[in-house]
Coordinates of N, CA and C in Angstrom, one line a residue:
M438 N 0.9 -1.1 -0.1 CA 0.1 0.2 0.0 C 1.0 1.0 0.0
K439 N 0.6 2.1 -0.9 CA 1.3 3.4 -0.9 C 1.1 4.4 0.4
K440 N 2.3 5.0 0.9 CA 2.3 5.6 2.2 C 1.5 7.0 1.9
R441 N 0.8 7.3 2.9 CA -0.2 8.6 2.4 C 0.7 9.7 3.6
V442 N 0.6 11.0 3.0 CA 1.1 12.1 3.7 C 0.1 13.1 4.0
K443 N -0.3 13.0 5.2 CA -1.5 13.7 5.6 C -1.4 15.4 5.6
T444 N -2.1 16.2 5.1 CA -2.0 17.6 5.1 C -2.6 18.0 6.3
G445 N -3.4 17.4 6.9 CA -3.8 18.1 8.6 C -4.8 19.1 8.2
I446 N -5.0 19.2 6.9 CA -5.9 20.5 6.7 C -7.4 19.9 6.8
S447 N -8.2 20.6 7.4 CA -9.8 20.0 7.7 C -10.3 20.1 6.6
G448 N -10.7 18.8 6.1 CA -11.7 18.7 4.7 C -10.6 18.1 3.3
L449 N -9.5 18.8 3.6 CA -8.7 18.5 2.4 C -8.4 16.7 2.3
D450 N -8.0 16.4 3.5 CA -7.4 15.1 3.3 C -8.6 14.0 2.9
K451 N -9.8 14.4 3.1 CA -10.9 13.7 2.7 C -11.0 13.6 1.0
L452 N -11.0 14.8 0.6 CA -10.9 14.9 -0.9 C -9.7 14.2 -1.3
L453 N -8.6 14.1 -0.8 CA -7.2 13.1 -1.4 C -7.3 11.8 -0.6
K454 N -8.5 11.3 -0.2 CA -8.6 10.0 0.1 C -7.4 9.5 1.1
G455 N -7.3 10.5 1.8 CA -6.5 10.2 3.2 C -5.2 11.2 3.2
G456 N -4.9 11.6 2.0 CA -3.6 12.5 1.9 C -2.8 12.6 0.7
L457 N -1.9 13.1 0.2 CA -1.0 13.0 -0.8 C 0.0 11.9 -0.6
L458 N 0.4 11.3 -1.7 CA 1.5 10.4 -1.8 C 2.8 10.8 -1.4
E459 N 3.4 10.1 -0.6 CA 4.9 10.3 -0.5 C 5.6 10.4 -1.6
K460 N 6.7 11.6 -1.1 CA 7.5 11.7 -2.3 C 7.1 12.3 -3.4
K461 N 5.7 12.7 -3.8 CA 5.2 13.0 -4.9 C 5.5 14.5 -4.9
S462 N 5.5 15.3 -6.2 CA 5.7 16.8 -6.3 C 4.0 17.3 -6.6
I463 N 3.6 18.3 -6.0 CA 2.2 18.8 -5.9 C 2.0 20.4 -6.2
L464 N 1.7 20.6 -7.6 CA 1.4 22.2 -8.1 C 0.3 22.7 -7.3
L465 N 0.3 23.7 -6.7 CA -0.8 24.4 -5.9 C -0.9 25.7 -6.7
S466 N -1.9 25.8 -7.2 CA -2.2 27.0 -8.1 C -3.2 28.2 -7.9
G467 N -3.2 29.1 -8.4 CA -4.3 30.2 -8.1 C -4.0 31.5 -8.0
P468 N -4.8 32.4 -8.4 CA -4.7 33.9 -8.5 C -4.2 34.3 -7.2
C469 N -3.6 35.7 -7.5 CA -3.2 36.3 -6.1 C -4.6 36.3 -4.9
G470 N -4.1 36.3 -4.0 CA -5.0 36.2 -2.6 C -6.0 35.2 -2.4
S471 N -5.8 33.9 -3.3 CA -6.6 32.8 -3.2 C -6.1 32.1 -2.1
G472 N -5.2 31.9 -1.3 CA -4.9 31.5 -0.1 C -3.7 30.3 -0.3
K473 N -2.8 30.6 -1.3 CA -2.0 29.2 -1.9 C -0.9 29.2 -0.4
S474 N -0.4 30.3 -0.3 CA 0.8 30.5 0.9 C 0.2 29.9 2.1
I475 N -1.0 30.3 2.4 CA -1.9 29.8 3.7 C -1.8 28.3 3.6
L476 N -2.3 28.0 2.7 CA -2.4 26.3 2.6 C -1.2 25.5 2.5
A477 N -0.1 26.1 1.8 CA 1.2 25.2 1.7 C 1.7 25.6 3.1
M478 N 1.7 26.4 4.2 CA 2.1 26.6 5.0 C 1.6 25.8 6.1
Q479 N 0.2 25.6 6.0 CA -0.6 24.8 6.9 C 0.1 23.0 6.6
F480 N 0.6 22.9 5.6 CA 0.9 21.6 5.2 C 2.5 21.4 5.9
V481 N 3.1 22.4 5.7 CA 4.6 22.2 6.4 C 4.3 22.2 8.0
Y482 N 3.4 23.2 8.4 CA 3.3 23.4 10.1 C 2.5 22.0 10.5
N483 N 1.6 21.6 9.8 CA 1.0 20.3 10.5 C 1.8 19.0 10.1
G484 N 2.8 19.1 9.5 CA 3.6 17.9 9.3 C 4.5 17.8 10.7
A485 N 5.0 19.1 10.9 CA 6.1 19.3 11.8 C 5.3 19.1 13.3
K486 N 4.2 19.7 13.6 CA 3.4 19.9 14.7 C 2.8 18.4 15.0
Q487 N 2.1 17.5 13.8 CA 1.4 16.7 14.1 C 1.8 15.1 13.9
E488 N 2.9 15.2 12.8 CA 3.4 13.8 12.5 C 5.1 14.1 12.6
N489 N 5.5 15.0 13.4 CA 6.7 15.2 13.5 C 7.7 14.9 12.3
E490 N 7.1 15.5 11.2 CA 8.2 15.6 10.1 C 8.5 16.8 9.8
P491 N 10.0 17.0 9.8 CA 10.6 18.5 9.6 C 10.2 19.0 8.3
G492 N 9.9 20.4 8.2 CA 9.6 20.7 6.6 C 10.0 22.0 6.6
L493 N 10.2 22.5 5.3 CA 11.0 23.6 4.5 C 10.1 24.3 3.8
Y494 N 10.3 25.7 4.1 CA 9.5 26.6 3.4 C 10.4 27.8 2.7
V495 N 10.5 27.7 1.5 CA 11.5 28.5 0.7 C 10.5 29.8 0.2
S496 N 10.7 30.8 0.2 CA 9.9 32.1 -0.4 C 11.0 33.0 -0.7
F497 N 10.7 33.2 -2.3 CA 11.8 34.0 -3.2 C 11.3 35.6 -3.1
E498 N 10.0 35.9 -2.4 CA 9.7 37.5 -2.2 C 9.4 37.7 -0.9
E499 N 8.8 37.2 -0.1 CA 8.5 37.5 1.3 C 9.5 37.2 2.2
E500 N 9.9 38.1 3.0 CA 10.9 37.8 4.3 C 10.4 36.8 5.5
K501 N 11.3 36.5 6.1 CA 10.9 35.6 7.3 C 10.1 36.2 8.1
Q502 N 10.3 37.5 8.7 CA 9.4 37.9 9.7 C 8.2 38.4 9.4
S503 N 7.7 38.7 8.1 CA 6.5 38.8 7.3 C 5.6 37.5 7.5
I504 N 6.4 36.5 7.1 CA 5.8 35.4 6.8 C 5.2 34.5 8.1
R505 N 6.2 34.8 9.5 CA 5.9 34.7 10.8 C 4.8 35.5 11.1
E506 N 4.6 36.7 11.0 CA 3.6 37.6 11.6 C 2.3 37.1 10.8
N507 N 2.3 37.1 9.6 CA 1.1 36.7 8.9 C 0.3 35.2 9.2
M508 N 1.1 34.4 9.6 CA 0.9 32.9 9.8 C 0.5 33.0 11.4
S509 N 1.3 34.0 12.2 CA 0.6 33.9 13.6 C -0.7 34.3 14.0
A510 N -1.2 35.2 13.0 CA -2.5 35.9 12.9 C -3.6 34.5 12.7
L511 N -3.1 33.5 12.2 CA -3.7 32.2 11.8 C -3.5 31.1 12.9
G512 N -3.0 31.6 13.9 CA -2.7 30.8 15.2 C -1.5 29.8 14.8
L513 N -0.6 30.0 13.9 CA 0.4 29.2 13.6 C 1.7 29.7 14.1
N514 N 2.3 28.9 15.3 CA 3.3 29.4 16.0 C 4.5 28.8 15.3
L515 N 5.3 29.7 14.2 CA 6.2 29.2 13.6 C 7.2 29.0 14.2
E516 N 7.5 30.3 15.2 CA 9.0 30.5 16.0 C 9.0 29.4 16.7
E517 N 8.3 28.8 17.4 CA 8.1 27.7 18.3 C 8.7 26.5 17.8
L518 N 8.6 25.9 16.7 CA 8.7 25.0 15.6 C 10.1 25.2 15.0
E519 N 10.5 26.5 14.9 CA 12.0 26.9 14.2 C 12.9 26.9 15.1
K520 N 12.4 26.9 16.4 CA 13.5 27.0 17.6 C 13.8 25.4 17.8
K521 N 12.9 24.3 17.5 CA 13.2 23.0 17.6 C 13.7 22.5 16.3
K522 N 13.9 23.2 15.5 CA 14.2 22.9 14.1 C 13.4 22.1 13.5
K523 N 12.2 22.1 13.5 CA 11.1 21.3 12.9 C 10.8 21.9 11.6
I524 N 10.9 23.5 11.4 CA 10.6 24.0 10.4 C 11.6 25.0 10.2
I525 N 11.8 25.1 8.7 CA 13.2 25.9 8.3 C 12.4 27.0 7.5
I526 N 12.5 28.0 7.5 CA 12.1 29.2 6.9 C 13.2 29.9 6.0
V527 N 13.2 30.1 4.7 CA 14.2 30.5 3.9 C 13.5 31.8 3.0
G528 N 13.2 32.9 3.7 CA 12.8 34.1 3.0 C 13.4 35.0 1.9
G529 N 12.9 36.0 1.5 CA 13.4 36.9 0.5 C 14.6 37.9 1.1
E530 N 15.3 37.5 2.1 CA 16.4 38.2 2.7 C 17.4 38.4 1.9
P531 N 18.0 39.5 1.9 CA 19.4 39.6 0.9 C 20.3 38.6 1.7
G532 N 21.1 37.8 1.0 CA 22.1 36.9 1.4 C 21.7 35.5 1.5
K533 N 20.4 35.2 1.3 CA 19.8 33.9 1.5 C 19.6 33.2 0.0
I534 N 18.7 32.5 -0.1 CA 18.6 31.8 -1.6 C 18.3 32.6 -2.6
D535 N 17.6 33.6 -2.3 CA 17.2 34.6 -3.4 C 18.3 35.3 -3.8
H536 N 19.6 35.5 -3.4 CA 20.8 36.3 -3.9 C 21.3 35.7 -5.4
F537 N 20.9 34.3 -5.7 CA 21.2 34.1 -6.9 C 20.1 34.8 -7.9
M538 N 19.0 35.0 -7.8 CA 18.2 35.6 -8.4 C 18.4 37.3 -8.6
Q539 N 19.5 37.8 -7.8 CA 20.0 39.1 -8.0 C 21.1 39.2 -8.9
R540 N 21.8 38.0 -9.2 CA 23.2 38.0 -9.6 C 23.2 37.7 -10.9
A541 N 24.0 38.3 -11.6 CA 24.2 38.1 -13.1 C 24.8 36.7 -13.6
G542 N 24.1 36.1 -14.5 CA 24.4 34.8 -14.5 C 23.9 34.0 -13.9
A543 N 23.0 34.0 -13.1 CA 22.5 33.2 -12.1 C 21.9 31.9 -12.8
K544 N 22.1 30.7 -12.2 CA 21.3 29.8 -12.9 C 20.3 28.8 -11.6
T545 N 19.6 28.4 -12.4 CA 18.4 27.5 -11.2 C 19.2 26.6 -10.8
E546 N 20.0 25.7 -11.3 CA 20.8 24.5 -10.6 C 21.3 25.0 -9.3
N547 N 21.6 26.1 -9.3 CA 22.5 26.8 -8.1 C 21.5 26.6 -6.8
I548 N 20.2 27.2 -7.2 CA 19.4 27.2 -6.4 C 18.6 25.9 -5.8
I549 N 18.7 25.1 -7.1 CA 18.0 23.8 -6.5 C 19.0 23.0 -5.7
E550 N 20.2 23.2 -6.2 CA 21.2 22.7 -5.3 C 21.3 23.0 -3.7
E551 N 21.3 24.3 -3.6 CA 20.9 24.7 -2.3 C 20.0 24.1 -1.5
I552 N 19.1 24.3 -2.2 CA 17.4 23.6 -1.4 C 17.8 22.4 -1.1
R553 N 18.5 21.6 -2.0 CA 19.0 20.0 -1.8 C 19.9 19.7 -0.7
E554 N 20.7 20.6 -0.4 CA 21.6 20.9 0.8 C 20.9 20.8 2.2
I555 N 20.1 22.0 2.1 CA 19.2 22.3 3.3 C 18.3 21.1 3.6
V556 N 17.8 20.4 3.0 CA 16.8 19.3 2.8 C 17.7 18.0 3.6
T557 N 19.0 17.8 3.0 CA 19.8 16.6 3.3 C 20.1 16.8 4.8
D558 N 20.7 18.0 4.9 CA 21.3 18.3 6.2 C 20.4 18.5 7.5
N559 N 19.2 18.6 7.0 CA 18.2 18.9 8.2 C 17.0 18.0 8.2
K560 N 17.2 16.5 7.3 CA 16.2 15.6 7.5 C 14.6 15.9 6.9
I561 N 14.9 16.8 6.1 CA 13.4 17.5 5.8 C 12.5 16.3 4.9
K562 N 11.3 16.4 5.5 CA 10.4 15.6 4.8 C 9.4 16.2 3.8
R563 N 9.0 17.7 4.4 CA 8.0 18.1 3.4 C 8.6 19.6 3.2
V564 N 8.4 19.9 1.9 CA 9.0 21.2 0.9 C 7.7 21.9 0.5
V565 N 8.0 23.3 0.5 CA 7.0 24.4 -0.1 C 8.0 25.0 -1.0
I566 N 7.7 25.4 -2.0 CA 8.6 26.5 -3.0 C 7.5 27.3 -3.2
D567 N 7.8 28.7 -2.9 CA 6.7 29.7 -3.3 C 7.4 31.0 -3.9
S568 N 7.3 31.1 -5.1 CA 6.7 30.2 -5.9 C 7.5 29.9 -7.1
V569 N 7.2 29.0 -7.8 CA 8.0 28.4 -8.9 C 7.7 29.5 -10.2
S570 N 6.9 30.4 -10.0 CA 6.5 31.2 -11.0 C 7.9 32.3 -11.0
I571 N 8.2 32.6 -9.8 CA 9.2 33.5 -9.6 C 10.6 32.8 -9.9
L572 N 10.6 31.6 -9.4 CA 12.2 31.0 -9.8 C 12.2 30.7 -11.1
T573 N 11.4 30.4 -12.2 CA 11.4 30.4 -13.6 C 11.5 31.8 -14.3
L574 N 11.4 33.1 -13.4 CA 11.9 34.1 -14.2 C 13.5 34.0 -14.7
L575 N 14.3 33.1 -14.1 CA 15.8 32.7 -14.9 C 15.7 32.1 -15.8
C576 N 14.6 31.5 -16.4 CA 14.7 30.6 -17.5 C 14.4 31.6 -18.7
N577 N 14.9 31.4 -19.8 CA 14.9 32.1 -20.9 C 13.8 31.8 -22.1
N578 N 13.2 30.4 -21.8 CA 12.1 29.9 -22.5 C 11.3 28.8 -21.9
D579 N 10.3 28.2 -22.4 CA 9.6 27.1 -21.9 C 10.6 25.8 -21.7
E580 N 11.3 25.9 -22.8 CA 12.2 24.5 -22.8 C 13.3 24.6 -21.2
E581 N 13.6 25.5 -20.9 CA 14.1 25.8 -19.9 C 13.5 25.6 -18.7
R582 N 12.4 26.5 -18.7 CA 11.4 26.0 -17.6 C 11.4 25.0 -17.3
R583 N 10.9 24.1 -18.4 CA 10.3 22.2 -18.3 C 11.6 21.8 -17.6
R584 N 12.7 22.0 -17.8 CA 14.1 21.5 -17.5 C 14.2 21.4 -16.1
T585 N 14.1 22.9 -15.7 CA 14.2 23.8 -14.4 C 13.3 22.7 -13.4
L586 N 11.9 22.9 -13.9 CA 10.9 22.3 -13.1 C 11.1 20.8 -13.0
T587 N 11.4 20.2 -13.9 CA 11.7 18.6 -13.8 C 12.8 18.2 -13.0
K588 N 13.9 19.0 -13.1 CA 14.8 19.0 -12.0 C 14.8 19.0 -10.7
L589 N 13.9 20.4 -10.5 CA 13.5 20.5 -8.9 C 12.6 19.5 -8.4
A590 N 11.8 19.0 -9.2 CA 10.6 17.9 -8.4 C 11.3 16.6 -8.2
S591 N 12.3 16.1 -9.1 CA 13.0 15.1 -9.1 C 14.1 15.0 -8.1
T592 N 14.8 16.2 -8.0 CA 15.4 16.4 -6.6 C 14.8 16.1 -5.3
L593 N 13.7 17.1 -5.3 CA 12.8 16.6 -4.3 C 12.5 15.4 -3.6
S594 N 12.2 14.4 -4.7 CA 11.5 13.3 -4.7 C 12.8 12.2 -4.4
D595 N 13.9 12.7 -5.1 CA 15.0 11.7 -4.8 C 15.6 11.6 -3.2
V596 N 15.4 12.9 -2.9 CA 16.0 13.0 -1.1 C 14.6 12.8 -0.2
G597 N 13.8 12.2 -0.9 CA 12.6 11.8 0.3 C 11.6 12.5 0.6
C598 N 11.5 13.9 -0.2 CA 10.5 14.6 0.0 C 9.0 14.7 -0.6
T599 N 8.0 15.1 0.4 CA 6.9 15.5 -0.5 C 6.6 16.9 -0.4
S600 N 6.4 17.3 -1.9 CA 6.5 18.7 -2.0 C 5.3 19.7 -2.6
I601 N 5.0 20.8 -2.3 CA 4.4 21.7 -2.9 C 4.8 22.8 -3.6
L602 N 4.8 23.1 -5.0 CA 5.3 24.1 -5.7 C 4.2 24.8 -6.0
I603 N 4.1 26.0 -5.7 CA 3.0 27.4 -5.9 C 3.1 28.0 -7.2
S604 N 2.1 28.0 -8.0 CA 2.4 28.9 -9.3 C 1.0 29.7 -9.2
E605 N 1.6 30.9 -9.5 CA 0.4 32.0 -9.6 C -0.3 32.0 -10.9
T606 N -1.7 32.2 -11.0 CA -2.4 32.1 -12.2 C -3.0 33.6 -12.3
K607 N -3.4 33.8 -13.5 CA -4.3 34.8 -13.9 C -5.5 35.3 -13.5
E608 N -5.8 36.3 -12.8 CA -7.1 36.6 -12.1 C -8.5 36.3 -13.2
G609 N -9.2 35.6 -12.7 CA -10.3 35.5 -13.9 C -10.4 34.4 -14.9
T610 N -9.3 33.5 -14.7 CA -9.1 32.4 -15.6 C -9.4 31.0 -14.7
L611 N -9.4 29.8 -15.6 CA -9.2 28.7 -14.9 C -8.2 27.9 -15.3
D612 N -6.9 28.8 -15.3 CA -5.7 28.3 -15.8 C -5.1 27.6 -14.5
L613 N -4.1 26.3 -15.0 CA -3.6 25.7 -14.0 C -2.1 26.1 -13.6
S614 N -1.6 26.9 -14.4 CA -0.3 27.5 -14.0 C 0.2 28.6 -15.0
R615 N 1.3 29.3 -14.6 CA 1.4 30.6 -15.4 C 1.8 30.4 -16.7
H616 N 2.6 29.3 -17.1 CA 3.0 29.0 -18.4 C 2.4 28.2 -19.0
G617 N 1.4 27.2 -18.7 CA 0.8 26.1 -19.1 C 1.7 24.9 -19.2
I618 N 3.1 24.7 -18.7 CA 3.7 23.3 -18.7 C 3.8 22.7 -17.3
E619 N 3.9 23.8 -16.3 CA 3.7 23.0 -14.9 C 3.2 22.0 -14.6
E620 N 1.9 22.0 -15.0 CA 0.9 20.9 -14.6 C 1.3 19.3 -15.0
F621 N 2.1 19.6 -16.2 CA 2.4 18.4 -16.9 C 3.5 17.6 -16.2
I622 N 4.1 18.4 -15.3 CA 5.3 18.0 -14.9 C 5.6 17.4 -13.7
V623 N 4.6 17.9 -12.5 CA 4.2 17.2 -11.4 C 3.5 16.0 -11.4
D624 N 3.5 15.4 -10.1 CA 2.5 14.2 -10.0 C 0.8 14.6 -9.4
G625 N 1.0 16.0 -9.0 CA -0.7 16.3 -8.4 C -0.7 17.6 -8.9
V626 N -2.1 18.2 -9.0 CA -2.3 19.4 -9.3 C -3.4 20.1 -8.4
I627 N -3.3 20.8 -7.6 CA -4.5 21.4 -6.5 C -4.5 22.7 -6.9
A628 N -6.0 23.1 -7.3 CA -6.1 24.3 -8.0 C -7.3 25.4 -7.0
L629 N -7.0 26.2 -6.5 CA -7.8 27.5 -5.8 C -8.2 28.5 -6.8
F630 N -9.7 28.6 -6.7 CA -10.2 29.5 -7.3 C -11.0 30.7 -6.9
Q631 N -11.1 31.7 -7.3 CA -12.0 33.0 -6.9 C -13.1 32.8 -7.8
L632 N -14.2 32.1 -7.7 CA -15.6 32.2 -8.5 C -16.5 33.2 -8.3
R633 N -16.7 33.9 -9.4 CA -17.7 35.0 -9.2 C -19.0 34.6 -9.3
Q634 N -19.7 35.0 -8.2 CA -21.2 34.8 -8.1 C -22.0 36.2 -7.8
G635 N -22.4 36.7 -9.0 CA -23.2 38.0 -8.4 C -22.0 39.3 -8.1
D636 N -22.5 39.6 -6.9 CA -21.1 40.7 -6.7 C -20.1 40.4 -5.4
K637 N -19.9 39.2 -5.4 CA -19.1 38.3 -4.4 C -18.2 37.2 -5.3
F638 N -17.2 37.2 -4.6 CA -16.0 35.9 -5.2 C -16.1 35.0 -4.0
I639 N -16.5 33.5 -4.6 CA -16.5 32.6 -3.7 C -15.5 31.6 -4.0
P640 N -14.8 31.4 -2.8 CA -13.5 30.6 -3.1 C -13.9 28.9 -3.2
G641 N -13.0 28.5 -4.3 CA -13.3 26.9 -4.4 C -11.8 26.2 -4.7
I642 N -12.0 25.1 -4.4 CA -10.8 24.1 -4.4 C -11.2 22.9 -5.1
V643 N -10.1 22.5 -5.9 CA -10.4 21.1 -6.7 C -9.1 20.5 -7.0
I644 N -9.2 19.0 -7.0 CA -8.1 18.2 -6.9 C -8.0 17.5 -8.6
R645 N -7.0 18.6 -9.4 CA -7.3 18.3 -10.8 C -6.5 17.1 -11.2
K646 N -5.7 16.5 -10.7 CA -4.7 15.5 -10.8 C -3.9 15.2 -10.1
M647 N -3.9 13.7 -9.7 CA -3.1 13.1 -8.9 C -2.4 11.7 -9.2
R648 N -1.5 11.3 -9.6 CA -1.2 10.1 -10.3 C -1.1 9.2 -9.2
G649 N -1.4 7.9 -9.7 CA -1.4 7.0 -8.6 C -2.4 6.8 -7.7
T650 N -3.6 7.6 -7.7 CA -4.5 7.5 -6.6 C -5.5 7.9 -7.2
D651 N -6.9 7.6 -6.4 CA -8.4 8.2 -6.6 C -8.4 9.2 -6.0
H652 N -9.1 10.3 -6.3 CA -9.3 11.4 -5.6 C -10.8 12.0 -5.8
E653 N -11.3 13.0 -5.1 CA -12.6 13.6 -5.3 C -12.4 14.5 -6.5
R654 N -13.1 14.6 -7.6 CA -12.9 15.5 -8.8 C -13.8 16.8 -8.8
G655 N -14.8 16.9 -7.8 CA -15.6 18.2 -8.0 C -15.1 19.3 -7.4
I656 N -15.4 20.7 -7.9 CA -15.0 21.7 -7.1 C -15.9 21.7 -5.8
R657 N -14.7 22.3 -4.7 CA -15.4 22.3 -3.2 C -15.3 23.4 -3.0
L658 N -16.1 23.8 -1.9 CA -16.0 25.2 -1.0 C -14.8 25.4 0.0
F659 N -14.1 26.4 0.2 CA -13.3 26.4 1.3 C -13.3 27.6 1.7
R660 N -12.7 27.9 3.1 CA -13.0 29.5 3.7 C -11.3 29.4 4.2
I661 N -11.0 30.8 4.5 CA -9.9 31.3 5.1 C -10.4 31.7 6.4
T662 N -10.2 30.8 7.7 CA -10.7 31.2 8.6 C -9.8 31.6 9.7
K663 N -9.9 31.8 11.1 CA -8.6 32.5 12.0 C -7.9 31.4 12.3
K664 N -8.4 30.3 11.8 CA -7.5 28.9 12.3 C -6.8 28.3 10.9
G665 N -6.8 29.3 9.6 CA -6.5 29.0 8.2 C -7.2 28.4 7.5
I666 N -7.1 27.6 6.6 CA -7.9 27.2 5.6 C -8.9 26.1 6.1
V667 N -10.0 25.8 5.7 CA -10.9 25.1 6.1 C -11.7 24.6 4.9
V668 N -11.6 23.5 4.4 CA -12.7 22.9 3.2 C -13.7 21.9 3.7
Y669 N -14.7 22.1 2.7 CA -15.8 21.4 2.9 C -16.1 20.7 2.0
P670 N -15.9 19.5 2.2 CA -15.8 18.1 1.3 C -17.4 17.6 0.8
N671 N -18.0 18.1 1.5 CA -19.6 17.9 1.0 C -20.2 19.1 0.3
E672 N -19.7 20.4 0.3 CA -20.3 21.2 -0.4 C -19.8 21.4 -1.6
T673 N -20.4 21.2 -2.7 CA -20.2 21.3 -4.2 C -20.3 22.6 -4.8
M674 N -19.9 23.1 -5.7 CA -20.2 24.1 -6.5 C -21.0 23.9 -7.7
F675 N -20.5 23.0 -8.1 CA -21.4 22.5 -9.4 C -21.4 20.8 -9.3
T676 N -22.3 20.4 -10.0 CA -22.7 19.0 -10.0 C -21.3 18.1 -10.6
D677 N -21.1 17.3 -10.0 CA -19.9 16.2 -10.5 C -20.3 15.8 -11.8
L678 N -19.5 15.4 -12.7 CA -19.8 14.7 -14.1 C -19.6 13.5 -13.7

């Protein structure tokens, strides 16, 4: 039986038939403000807190202190787990991983290798990359983007990690990724939407792809609450086909 990695997110594991498959790469896509970073951090936090699985969260834009403060508002005490070395956060501060992004002639291989070293040195089991949309800015074309994402996903799998790779999508579309290639490289795709109904935007989540396992396929409602994201697996937005 294939080992499951529980996200610990209320309702989501039910859609996933028990959780993500171990050592797989999952694309988490959605427009700005849809809750991608919250869901991804909950995955890392719950792994460290509930399953004793150390996690790594890499952000190419947001600084560590900003991440801590934003997640603290949702009841996630990251500093407590950082002190215990259960969570490592690499933020967008000068001198960290993102220094490659600022350097002339920077290569994505350097960043991937640095991530691999952090993972192996700290026995990391869960990884979030926020976001691959930023990482692939170093690529000149779709072929380079494909090679980079393939290398990233395979490296994380080879070192025993279950990973979430975040991708920004355009507002008002049902796109699954920024460039239209990311979803074909990963093992699974979880998409977040902001669906307009009248004068409101209703948040929806769907498991679009999950290799090697069954999963729910309908778009379900979710909410960003004071305790993070809660998925309502029995509340569908549209009739399943």
